[in-house]
Amino acid sequence: MVKWLRLSKTSMVISTLIRLYLGFTWLMAGFEKVSSGKFSAEGMINMAIKNPVKDAGGQPAYDWYTSFLKTIVQPNVGLFNFLVQYGELLIGLGLILGTLTTAASFFAMGLNFTYLLAGTISTNPLLLFLEFIILVAGFNAGKVGLDRWLVPFLRRKIPFLKKSVE
């Protein structure tokens, strides 16, 4: 399956369609936040701290994540507001243009996991599944995009990328 995702022309077309869907989803989410000028993650952060995700026994499932939110995110909420807004926007652009596709998919997965750890289900599981497909497809997912030219250029210029797989 991995070989098919990485080498097949059919997989290239399918992963391009998935990539465009994901890119549009992330771009619109980021654009809405940036263009409104009113985005703040403070409410979601406070909710995740007060009502953390619970395990089957009714105990907080991710104490470490709640601590992270309290000690690092909450005091620096302005920085995290910026990172979320522009991160979503850049992820969307990267996926739509097929630029650094696997990196964009990796960071998208990171954001989806943070939302899930905070207790927000929404479309995050579906997006994670689709992003995983793009991540596994690797270079093949960005061939119909700017990665066709960017990745070979980067592999020539950055020595440790020469050993990366197709």
CSV table of C-alpha atoms in Angstrom, one decimal:
chain,number,residue,atom,x,y,z
A,1,MET,CA,0.0,0.0,0.0
A,2,VAL,CA,2.8,2.4,0.9
A,3,LYS,CA,4.6,1.6,-2.4
A,4,TRP,CA,1.4,2.3,-4.3
A,5,LEU,CA,0.8,5.6,-2.5
A,6,ARG,CA,4.4,6.7,-3.2
A,7,LEU,CA,4.8,5.6,-6.8
A,8,SER,CA,1.4,5.1,-8.6
A,9,LYS,CA,0.1,7.7,-11.0
A,10,THR,CA,-3.5,6.9,-9.8
A,11,SER,CA,-2.4,7.6,-6.3
A,12,MET,CA,-0.8,10.8,-7.4
A,13,VAL,CA,-4.2,12.0,-8.8
A,14,ILE,CA,-6.1,10.8,-5.7
A,15,SER,CA,-3.7,12.3,-3.3
A,16,THR,CA,-3.8,15.6,-5.2
A,17,LEU,CA,-7.6,15.7,-4.9
A,18,ILE,CA,-7.3,14.9,-1.2
A,19,ARG,CA,-4.5,17.5,-0.8
A,20,LEU,CA,-6.7,20.2,-2.5
A,21,TYR,CA,-9.6,19.4,-0.3
A,22,LEU,CA,-7.5,19.6,2.9
A,23,GLY,CA,-5.8,22.8,1.6
A,24,PHE,CA,-9.1,24.5,1.0
A,25,THR,CA,-10.4,23.4,4.4
A,26,TRP,CA,-7.2,24.8,6.2
A,27,LEU,CA,-7.0,27.9,4.1
A,28,MET,CA,-10.6,28.9,4.8
A,29,ALA,CA,-10.2,28.2,8.5
A,30,GLY,CA,-7.1,30.4,8.7
A,31,PHE,CA,-8.5,33.1,6.4
A,32,GLU,CA,-11.7,33.4,8.6
A,33,LYS,CA,-9.5,33.8,11.7
A,34,VAL,CA,-7.1,36.3,10.2
A,35,SER,CA,-9.7,38.4,8.3
A,36,SER,CA,-12.0,38.8,11.2
A,37,GLY,CA,-9.2,40.3,13.3
A,38,LYS,CA,-11.1,39.0,16.4
A,39,PHE,CA,-9.7,35.5,16.8
A,40,SER,CA,-8.7,34.4,20.2
A,41,ALA,CA,-8.1,30.8,21.4
A,42,GLU,CA,-8.5,31.9,25.0
A,43,GLY,CA,-12.0,30.6,25.4
A,44,MET,CA,-11.1,27.2,24.0
A,45,ILE,CA,-7.9,27.1,26.2
A,46,ASN,CA,-9.9,27.9,29.3
A,47,MET,CA,-12.5,25.4,28.4
A,48,ALA,CA,-9.9,22.7,27.9
A,49,ILE,CA,-8.3,23.5,31.3
A,50,LYS,CA,-11.6,23.6,33.2
A,51,ASN,CA,-13.1,20.5,31.4
A,52,PRO,CA,-10.3,18.3,30.3
A,53,VAL,CA,-10.9,15.1,28.3
A,54,LYS,CA,-11.7,12.3,30.7
A,55,ASP,CA,-10.9,8.7,30.6
A,56,ALA,CA,-13.3,5.8,31.2
A,57,GLY,CA,-12.9,6.2,35.0
A,58,GLY,CA,-13.9,9.9,34.9
A,59,GLN,CA,-10.3,11.1,35.5
A,60,PRO,CA,-8.4,13.6,33.3
A,61,ALA,CA,-7.0,11.6,30.4
A,62,TYR,CA,-4.2,14.0,29.5
A,63,ASP,CA,-2.9,15.7,32.6
A,64,TRP,CA,0.3,16.6,30.8
A,65,TYR,CA,-1.6,18.4,28.1
A,66,THR,CA,-3.7,20.4,30.7
A,67,SER,CA,-0.4,21.3,32.4
A,68,PHE,CA,1.0,22.4,29.1
A,69,LEU,CA,-2.0,24.6,28.5
A,70,LYS,CA,-1.8,26.2,32.0
A,71,THR,CA,1.9,26.8,32.1
A,72,ILE,CA,2.9,27.6,28.5
A,73,VAL,CA,-0.1,28.3,26.3
A,74,GLN,CA,-2.3,30.4,28.7
A,75,PRO,CA,0.4,32.9,29.7
A,76,ASN,CA,1.4,33.3,26.0
A,77,VAL,CA,-2.0,33.2,24.4
A,78,GLY,CA,-1.2,36.1,22.1
A,79,LEU,CA,1.7,34.1,20.5
A,80,PHE,CA,-0.5,31.0,20.2
A,81,ASN,CA,-3.3,33.0,18.6
A,82,PHE,CA,-0.8,34.2,16.0
A,83,LEU,CA,0.6,30.7,15.4
A,84,VAL,CA,-2.9,29.1,15.0
A,85,GLN,CA,-4.2,31.8,12.6
A,86,TYR,CA,-1.2,32.0,10.3
A,87,GLY,CA,-0.3,28.3,10.7
A,88,GLU,CA,-3.7,27.3,9.4
A,89,LEU,CA,-3.4,29.8,6.5
A,90,LEU,CA,0.1,28.6,5.6
A,91,ILE,CA,-0.8,25.0,5.8
A,92,GLY,CA,-3.7,25.6,3.5
A,93,LEU,CA,-1.5,27.5,1.0
A,94,GLY,CA,1.1,24.8,1.1
A,95,LEU,CA,-1.4,22.0,0.5
A,96,ILE,CA,-3.2,23.9,-2.3
A,97,LEU,CA,0.0,24.9,-4.1
A,98,GLY,CA,1.7,21.6,-3.5
A,99,THR,CA,4.6,23.3,-1.8
A,100,LEU,CA,6.4,21.4,1.0
A,101,THR,CA,3.4,19.1,1.0
A,102,THR,CA,4.6,16.6,3.5
A,103,ALA,CA,5.7,19.4,5.9
A,104,ALA,CA,2.3,21.1,5.6
A,105,SER,CA,0.5,17.8,6.2
A,106,PHE,CA,2.7,17.1,9.2
A,107,PHE,CA,1.9,20.5,10.8
A,108,ALA,CA,-1.8,20.0,10.0
A,109,MET,CA,-1.7,16.7,11.9
A,110,GLY,CA,-0.1,18.5,14.8
A,111,LEU,CA,-2.8,21.1,14.9
A,112,ASN,CA,-5.5,18.4,14.7
A,113,PHE,CA,-4.0,16.5,17.5
A,114,THR,CA,-3.9,19.6,19.7
A,115,TYR,CA,-7.6,20.2,19.0
A,116,LEU,CA,-8.4,16.6,19.9
A,117,LEU,CA,-6.4,16.7,23.1
A,118,ALA,CA,-8.3,19.8,24.1
A,119,GLY,CA,-11.6,17.9,23.6
A,120,THR,CA,-12.7,19.3,20.3
A,121,ILE,CA,-13.8,16.5,18.0
A,122,SER,CA,-15.4,18.3,15.0
A,123,THR,CA,-13.9,17.1,11.7
A,124,ASN,CA,-10.4,16.5,13.2
A,125,PRO,CA,-10.5,12.7,12.9
A,126,LEU,CA,-11.4,12.8,9.2
A,127,LEU,CA,-8.8,15.5,8.6
A,128,LEU,CA,-6.2,13.4,10.4
A,129,PHE,CA,-6.9,10.4,8.3
A,130,LEU,CA,-6.6,12.3,5.1
A,131,GLU,CA,-3.4,14.1,6.2
A,132,PHE,CA,-1.9,10.7,7.1
A,133,ILE,CA,-2.6,9.5,3.5
A,134,ILE,CA,-0.8,12.7,2.2
A,135,LEU,CA,2.1,12.1,4.6
A,136,VAL,CA,2.6,8.5,3.5
A,137,ALA,CA,2.3,9.4,-0.2
A,138,GLY,CA,5.2,11.8,0.4
A,139,PHE,CA,6.6,13.4,-2.8
A,140,ASN,CA,3.9,11.7,-4.9
A,141,ALA,CA,1.3,13.9,-3.2
A,142,GLY,CA,3.0,17.1,-4.4
A,143,LYS,CA,4.0,16.1,-7.9
A,144,VAL,CA,1.0,18.0,-9.3
A,145,GLY,CA,2.2,21.2,-7.6
A,146,LEU,CA,5.3,23.2,-6.9
A,147,ASP,CA,7.0,20.3,-5.1
A,148,ARG,CA,7.7,18.9,-8.6
A,149,TRP,CA,10.4,21.5,-8.9
A,150,LEU,CA,11.0,22.5,-5.3
A,151,VAL,CA,11.8,19.1,-3.8
A,152,PRO,CA,14.5,18.2,-6.4
A,153,PHE,CA,16.1,21.7,-6.0
A,154,LEU,CA,16.1,21.3,-2.2
A,155,ARG,CA,17.6,17.8,-2.5
A,156,ARG,CA,20.5,19.2,-4.6
A,157,LYS,CA,21.1,22.1,-2.2
A,158,ILE,CA,20.7,20.4,1.2
A,159,PRO,CA,22.9,17.3,1.6
A,160,PHE,CA,20.9,15.3,4.1
A,161,LEU,CA,17.8,15.4,1.8
A,162,LYS,CA,19.6,13.5,-0.9
A,163,LYS,CA,19.0,10.3,0.9
A,164,SER,CA,15.2,10.8,1.2
A,165,VAL,CA,12.9,8.4,-0.5
A,166,GLU,CA,10.5,9.0,-3.3
